[in-house]
Coordinates of C-alpha atoms in Angstrom, one line a residue:
M688 CA 149.9 2.2 68.6
T689 CA 151.4 4.2 71.5
R690 CA 148.9 5.0 74.2
P691 CA 148.7 8.8 74.5
L692 CA 149.8 10.3 77.8
L693 CA 147.1 12.4 79.3
D694 CA 147.4 15.5 81.5
E695 CA 144.7 17.3 83.4
L696 CA 143.7 19.5 80.4
D697 CA 143.3 16.4 78.2
R698 CA 141.0 14.9 80.7
R699 CA 138.9 18.0 81.1
L700 CA 138.7 18.4 77.3
I701 CA 137.4 14.8 77.0
G702 CA 134.9 15.5 79.8
A703 CA 133.7 18.6 77.9
L704 CA 133.3 16.7 74.6
H705 CA 131.3 14.0 76.3
L706 CA 128.8 16.7 77.3
A707 CA 129.0 18.9 74.2
P708 CA 130.7 17.0 71.4
R709 CA 129.9 19.5 68.7
A710 CA 130.7 22.7 70.7
T711 CA 133.2 25.1 69.1
W712 CA 136.7 25.3 70.5
D713 CA 136.0 28.9 71.5
D714 CA 133.0 28.0 73.5
I715 CA 134.8 25.1 75.2
G716 CA 137.8 27.2 75.9
A717 CA 135.7 29.9 77.5
I718 CA 134.2 27.4 79.9
L719 CA 137.5 25.5 80.7
S720 CA 139.6 28.8 80.8
A721 CA 141.8 27.4 78.1
D722 CA 143.1 28.6 74.7
A723 CA 140.9 27.4 71.8
S724 CA 143.8 26.7 69.5
T725 CA 145.4 24.6 72.3
L726 CA 142.2 22.6 72.7
K727 CA 142.0 21.9 69.0
R728 CA 145.6 20.7 68.9
R729 CA 144.9 18.5 71.9
Y730 CA 141.9 17.0 70.2
D731 CA 143.7 16.4 66.9
R732 CA 146.5 14.6 68.8
L733 CA 144.0 12.3 70.6
H734 CA 142.1 11.7 67.4
E735 CA 145.2 10.8 65.5
A736 CA 146.2 8.4 68.3
R737 CA 142.8 6.8 67.8
M738 CA 141.7 7.5 71.4
V739 CA 138.7 9.7 70.7
R740 CA 136.3 10.1 67.8
V741 CA 133.1 12.1 67.5
I742 CA 130.5 10.2 65.5
G743 CA 126.7 10.5 65.2
Q744 CA 124.1 8.5 67.1
A745 CA 121.2 8.0 64.6
D746 CA 117.7 8.1 65.9
W747 CA 116.5 4.5 65.8
G748 CA 113.7 5.4 63.4
M749 CA 116.3 6.4 60.8
H750 CA 117.6 2.9 60.4
S751 CA 115.1 0.5 61.9
T752 CA 111.4 -0.2 62.4
T753 CA 112.1 -2.4 65.4
M754 CA 113.9 -2.5 68.8
P755 CA 117.3 -4.1 69.4
I756 CA 117.8 -7.7 70.6
H757 CA 120.3 -8.5 73.4
V758 CA 121.9 -11.9 72.7
F759 CA 123.8 -14.2 75.0
L760 CA 125.8 -17.0 73.3
D761 CA 127.1 -20.2 74.8
I762 CA 130.0 -22.0 72.9
T763 CA 131.5 -25.4 72.6
G764 CA 134.8 -26.8 71.2
E765 CA 136.3 -23.3 70.7
T766 CA 137.7 -20.4 72.7
P767 CA 135.4 -17.4 73.3
L768 CA 137.7 -15.0 71.4
A769 CA 137.9 -17.3 68.4
V770 CA 134.1 -17.4 68.1
L771 CA 133.8 -13.7 68.8
D772 CA 136.1 -13.0 65.9
R773 CA 133.8 -15.1 63.6
L774 CA 130.8 -13.1 64.7
R775 CA 132.3 -9.8 63.5
D776 CA 131.2 -10.5 59.9
L777 CA 127.5 -11.0 60.8
P778 CA 125.2 -8.1 59.8
H779 CA 123.5 -5.6 62.2
L780 CA 125.8 -6.1 65.2
Q781 CA 125.9 -3.0 67.3
L782 CA 128.0 -4.5 70.1
L783 CA 130.2 -7.5 70.7
A784 CA 131.7 -8.6 74.0
Q785 CA 133.3 -11.4 75.9
I786 CA 131.8 -11.5 79.3
S787 CA 132.1 -13.5 82.6
G788 CA 129.3 -15.7 83.8
D789 CA 127.3 -18.5 82.3
Y790 CA 127.3 -17.2 78.7
P791 CA 130.8 -16.2 77.6
L792 CA 129.7 -14.0 74.7
Y793 CA 127.2 -11.1 74.4
A794 CA 126.0 -9.2 71.4
V795 CA 123.4 -6.5 70.5
V796 CA 121.6 -6.9 67.2
H797 CA 119.7 -4.0 65.8
A798 CA 118.4 -4.9 62.4
P799 CA 116.3 -2.8 60.0
S800 CA 113.2 -4.9 60.6
E801 CA 111.8 -7.9 62.5
A802 CA 112.4 -10.1 59.5
A803 CA 116.0 -9.0 59.3
T804 CA 116.4 -9.5 63.0
S805 CA 115.2 -13.1 62.7
E806 CA 117.7 -13.7 59.9
A807 CA 120.5 -12.2 61.9
I808 CA 119.8 -14.4 64.9
D809 CA 119.4 -17.5 62.7
R810 CA 122.8 -16.9 61.2
M811 CA 124.4 -16.9 64.7
F812 CA 123.4 -20.6 65.0
S813 CA 125.5 -21.4 62.0
V814 CA 128.7 -19.9 63.3
A815 CA 131.3 -22.6 64.2
G816 CA 131.6 -23.0 68.0
V817 CA 128.2 -21.5 68.9
R818 CA 126.2 -24.0 71.0
R819 CA 123.3 -22.0 72.2
V820 CA 121.8 -18.6 71.5
N821 CA 119.6 -16.8 74.1
A822 CA 117.9 -13.8 72.5
L823 CA 116.3 -11.2 74.8
P824 CA 114.2 -8.6 72.9
A825 CA 114.2 -5.1 74.3
L826 CA 110.7 -4.0 75.3
S827 CA 111.9 -0.4 76.2
T828 CA 115.3 1.2 76.4
L829 CA 116.8 4.2 78.1
R830 CA 119.8 5.0 76.1
R831 CA 122.7 6.4 78.2
G832 CA 125.9 5.7 76.1
I833 CA 125.7 9.1 74.6
T834 CA 125.4 10.9 77.9
W835 CA 127.8 8.9 80.1
D836 CA 130.1 11.3 81.8
P837 CA 133.6 10.5 83.2
Q838 CA 133.1 13.2 85.9
F839 CA 136.2 15.2 85.1
L840 CA 134.6 18.7 85.4
T841 CA 133.1 20.8 88.1
E842 CA 129.3 21.1 88.4
T843 CA 129.5 24.7 87.1
E844 CA 131.5 23.6 84.0
R845 CA 129.1 20.8 83.4
A846 CA 126.1 23.1 83.6
E847 CA 127.6 25.6 81.2
L848 CA 128.4 22.9 78.6
L849 CA 124.9 21.5 78.8
K850 CA 123.5 25.0 78.2
L851 CA 125.4 25.0 74.9
T852 CA 123.6 21.9 73.7
G853 CA 120.2 22.5 75.2
A854 CA 120.5 18.8 76.3
Q855 CA 117.5 17.1 77.6
P856 CA 117.3 13.6 79.2
E857 CA 117.1 11.0 76.5
G858 CA 114.0 9.3 77.7
T859 CA 112.7 6.1 76.3
A860 CA 114.0 5.3 72.8
S861 CA 111.7 4.2 70.0
A862 CA 112.0 3.1 66.4
T863 CA 109.5 5.8 65.2
P864 CA 110.4 7.1 61.7
P865 CA 110.3 10.8 60.9
A866 CA 106.9 12.3 60.3
K867 CA 107.8 13.1 56.7
P868 CA 110.3 11.2 54.4
L869 CA 113.7 12.8 54.3
S870 CA 114.8 14.7 51.2
E871 CA 117.9 13.4 49.4
S872 CA 120.0 16.3 50.8
E873 CA 118.8 15.5 54.4
R874 CA 119.7 11.8 54.0
T875 CA 123.1 12.8 52.7
V876 CA 123.7 15.1 55.6
V877 CA 122.6 12.4 58.1
A878 CA 125.0 9.9 56.6
L879 CA 127.9 12.4 56.8
L880 CA 127.1 13.4 60.4
L881 CA 127.0 9.7 61.4
R882 CA 130.6 9.4 60.2
D883 CA 131.8 12.7 61.7
G884 CA 129.7 14.3 64.3
R885 CA 131.9 17.5 64.4
A886 CA 131.9 18.0 60.6
S887 CA 131.2 21.7 59.8
A888 CA 128.3 22.7 57.6
A889 CA 130.8 24.1 55.1
S890 CA 132.7 20.7 54.8
I891 CA 129.4 18.8 54.6
G892 CA 128.2 21.2 51.9
R893 CA 131.4 20.5 49.9
A894 CA 131.1 16.7 50.3
A895 CA 127.3 16.7 49.5
G896 CA 127.5 19.2 46.6
L897 CA 125.3 21.7 48.4
A898 CA 125.5 25.4 48.5
T899 CA 126.9 26.6 51.9
S900 CA 123.7 28.3 52.9
T901 CA 121.7 25.2 52.1
A902 CA 124.2 23.0 54.0
H903 CA 123.9 25.2 57.1
R904 CA 120.1 25.0 57.0
V905 CA 120.0 21.2 56.4
V906 CA 122.6 20.5 59.1
R907 CA 120.7 22.6 61.6
R908 CA 117.4 20.8 60.8
V909 CA 119.0 17.3 61.1
L910 CA 120.5 18.3 64.5
D911 CA 117.4 20.2 65.8
E912 CA 115.1 17.2 64.8
Q913 CA 117.6 14.9 66.6
W914 CA 117.8 12.6 63.7
V915 CA 121.5 12.5 64.6
K916 CA 123.0 13.3 68.0
P917 CA 126.8 13.9 68.1
R918 CA 128.5 11.4 70.3
L919 CA 132.0 11.1 71.7
E920 CA 133.6 7.7 71.6
I921 CA 136.8 6.8 73.5
V922 CA 139.0 3.9 74.3
S923 CA 137.8 3.7 77.9
E924 CA 140.8 1.7 79.2
W925 CA 143.2 4.5 78.1
L926 CA 141.2 6.9 80.2
G927 CA 141.4 4.7 83.3
F928 CA 138.0 3.0 83.1
E929 CA 139.1 -0.6 83.0
T930 CA 135.8 -2.4 84.0
P931 CA 132.8 -2.4 81.7
F932 CA 130.0 -4.4 83.4
M933 CA 126.5 -5.8 82.9
L934 CA 123.7 -6.2 85.3
R935 CA 120.7 -8.5 84.8
L936 CA 118.0 -7.7 87.4
R937 CA 114.8 -9.3 88.5
V938 CA 112.5 -6.5 89.5
A939 CA 109.2 -6.8 91.3
P940 CA 106.1 -6.5 89.1
G941 CA 105.1 -2.9 88.7
E942 CA 108.4 -1.6 89.9
T943 CA 110.3 -1.8 86.6
P944 CA 109.8 1.7 85.2
E945 CA 110.9 3.4 88.4
A946 CA 113.8 1.0 89.0
M947 CA 115.0 1.8 85.4
R948 CA 114.8 5.5 85.9
R949 CA 116.8 5.2 89.2
I950 CA 119.5 3.1 87.5
D951 CA 119.6 5.5 84.5
R952 CA 120.4 8.4 86.8
L953 CA 123.5 6.7 88.2
P954 CA 126.7 8.2 86.6
Q955 CA 128.2 4.7 86.1
T956 CA 125.4 3.6 83.8
R957 CA 125.5 3.5 80.0
L958 CA 122.3 1.7 79.1
V959 CA 119.1 0.5 80.8
A960 CA 116.7 -1.8 79.0
H961 CA 113.5 -3.6 79.9
V962 CA 113.8 -7.0 78.2
A963 CA 111.6 -10.0 77.6
S964 CA 113.2 -12.5 80.0
D965 CA 112.9 -13.9 83.5
M966 CA 115.4 -11.1 84.4
S967 CA 113.4 -8.1 83.5
V968 CA 116.0 -5.3 83.4
L969 CA 119.4 -5.4 81.7
A970 CA 121.9 -2.6 82.3
T971 CA 125.5 -1.9 81.3
G972 CA 127.9 0.5 82.7
L973 CA 131.6 1.5 83.1
V974 CA 133.8 2.0 86.2
T975 CA 137.5 2.3 86.9
D976 CA 138.1 -1.1 88.4
R977 CA 136.4 -4.1 90.1
S978 CA 136.6 -2.5 93.5
A979 CA 134.6 0.5 92.1
L980 CA 132.1 -2.0 90.7
A981 CA 131.7 -3.6 94.2
R982 CA 131.0 -0.2 95.7
F983 CA 128.5 0.6 93.0
I984 CA 126.6 -2.6 93.7
D985 CA 126.7 -2.4 97.5
D986 CA 126.3 1.4 98.0
E987 CA 124.2 2.7 95.1
L988 CA 122.4 -0.2 93.4
A989 CA 121.3 -1.5 96.8
Q990 CA 119.4 1.7 97.5
I991 CA 117.0 1.2 94.6
P992 CA 113.7 -0.4 95.8
G993 CA 112.0 -3.2 93.9
I994 CA 115.1 -5.1 92.9
I995 CA 114.8 -8.8 93.9
T996 CA 117.9 -10.4 92.5
V997 CA 121.0 -9.2 90.7
S998 CA 123.3 -11.0 88.3
V999 CA 126.6 -9.2 87.6
D1000 CA 129.0 -9.9 84.7
V1001 CA 132.2 -8.1 83.8
M1002 CA 132.9 -7.4 80.1
L1003 CA 136.4 -9.0 79.6
A1004 CA 136.8 -7.8 76.1
E1005 CA 134.6 -5.4 74.1
P1006 CA 135.8 -5.3 70.4
R1007 CA 132.8 -3.4 69.2
R1008 CA 130.6 -0.9 71.0
Y1009 CA 128.0 1.3 69.3
W1010 CA 128.9 0.1 65.8
L1011 CA 132.6 1.1 66.3
D1012 CA 135.4 -1.5 66.4
R1013 CA 137.9 -0.8 69.3
D1014 CA 140.9 -2.4 70.8
R1015 CA 142.7 -1.5 74.0
V1016 CA 146.0 -1.8 72.2
S1017 CA 145.4 -0.2 68.7
G1018 CA 142.5 2.1 69.6
L1019 CA 139.4 3.0 67.7
G1020 CA 138.9 1.2 64.4
E1021 CA 136.2 0.9 61.7
F1022 CA 132.8 2.4 62.2
H1023 CA 130.0 0.1 60.9
A1024 CA 127.3 2.8 60.6
P1025 CA 123.8 1.4 60.3
T1026 CA 122.2 1.7 56.9
L1027 CA 119.5 4.4 56.6
L1028 CA 116.0 3.2 55.7

């Protein structure tokens, strides 16, 4: 796979789709002062090169009654990448990574139930090369992956794009199911939007066997209820963001909620979670290089009160992020969408 060469318009288009992944080409073109057909051609080229893909982020209550588990794995007698490859076949793995630090492997398990979570963790112990499994249940989570912004646009452009979506801060995630069970047509639309977050109502209607008017109504309801949120995924390295990182923070008692909110507002952050561990907050993020990570820690993280100690790990390889396989050579791969309840 040849890495696509990006110019300024490509970068601005990617920045726009991070903020408004389902916006029409006409709307994006009006804000970026670019031709809509040119933007569509640019997107199609990047999509075919497997650099970008708009999928759907399912509300947790659509596929689980429980919170995710952050898992650190120690190994023996094997290389980290060999064990990481074996872990790929285990169920309910939202993320897989090789990291620096005491534990060479990191995973996020988000199973449909507590019982399924226990089974998934149990199976990790049986993988050849795994010596120890340290599972940290999430107690609360501020999800940022969907709203991470590469900062390629002006503040005016960002504000105009956010108006298109009516975007609100994500807030604390929960595994609360919809108030009423979904109809069969709603479940079908949810499943289709998970696979393609830019799919039109007309194309969804054809795939689901729904009348066009019905498809428009159901798609609107699914998006308005936020059962699915369109989400842009990229090969971060191809965009110049070479250093995904993880922070494990010990925060003073009573200071955790405010520290999480402050970390969540930093543009480098992708996720912030309060976990059951001696290190009370886990955060992940993305920066251009290790020098930028050093500046983030010394200049921005250091300004947040209540943090007692910080453990920093670099993600050396991240073959799966948000259910989507990825590779810095071949690009985006298979999407392992969570099964709806």
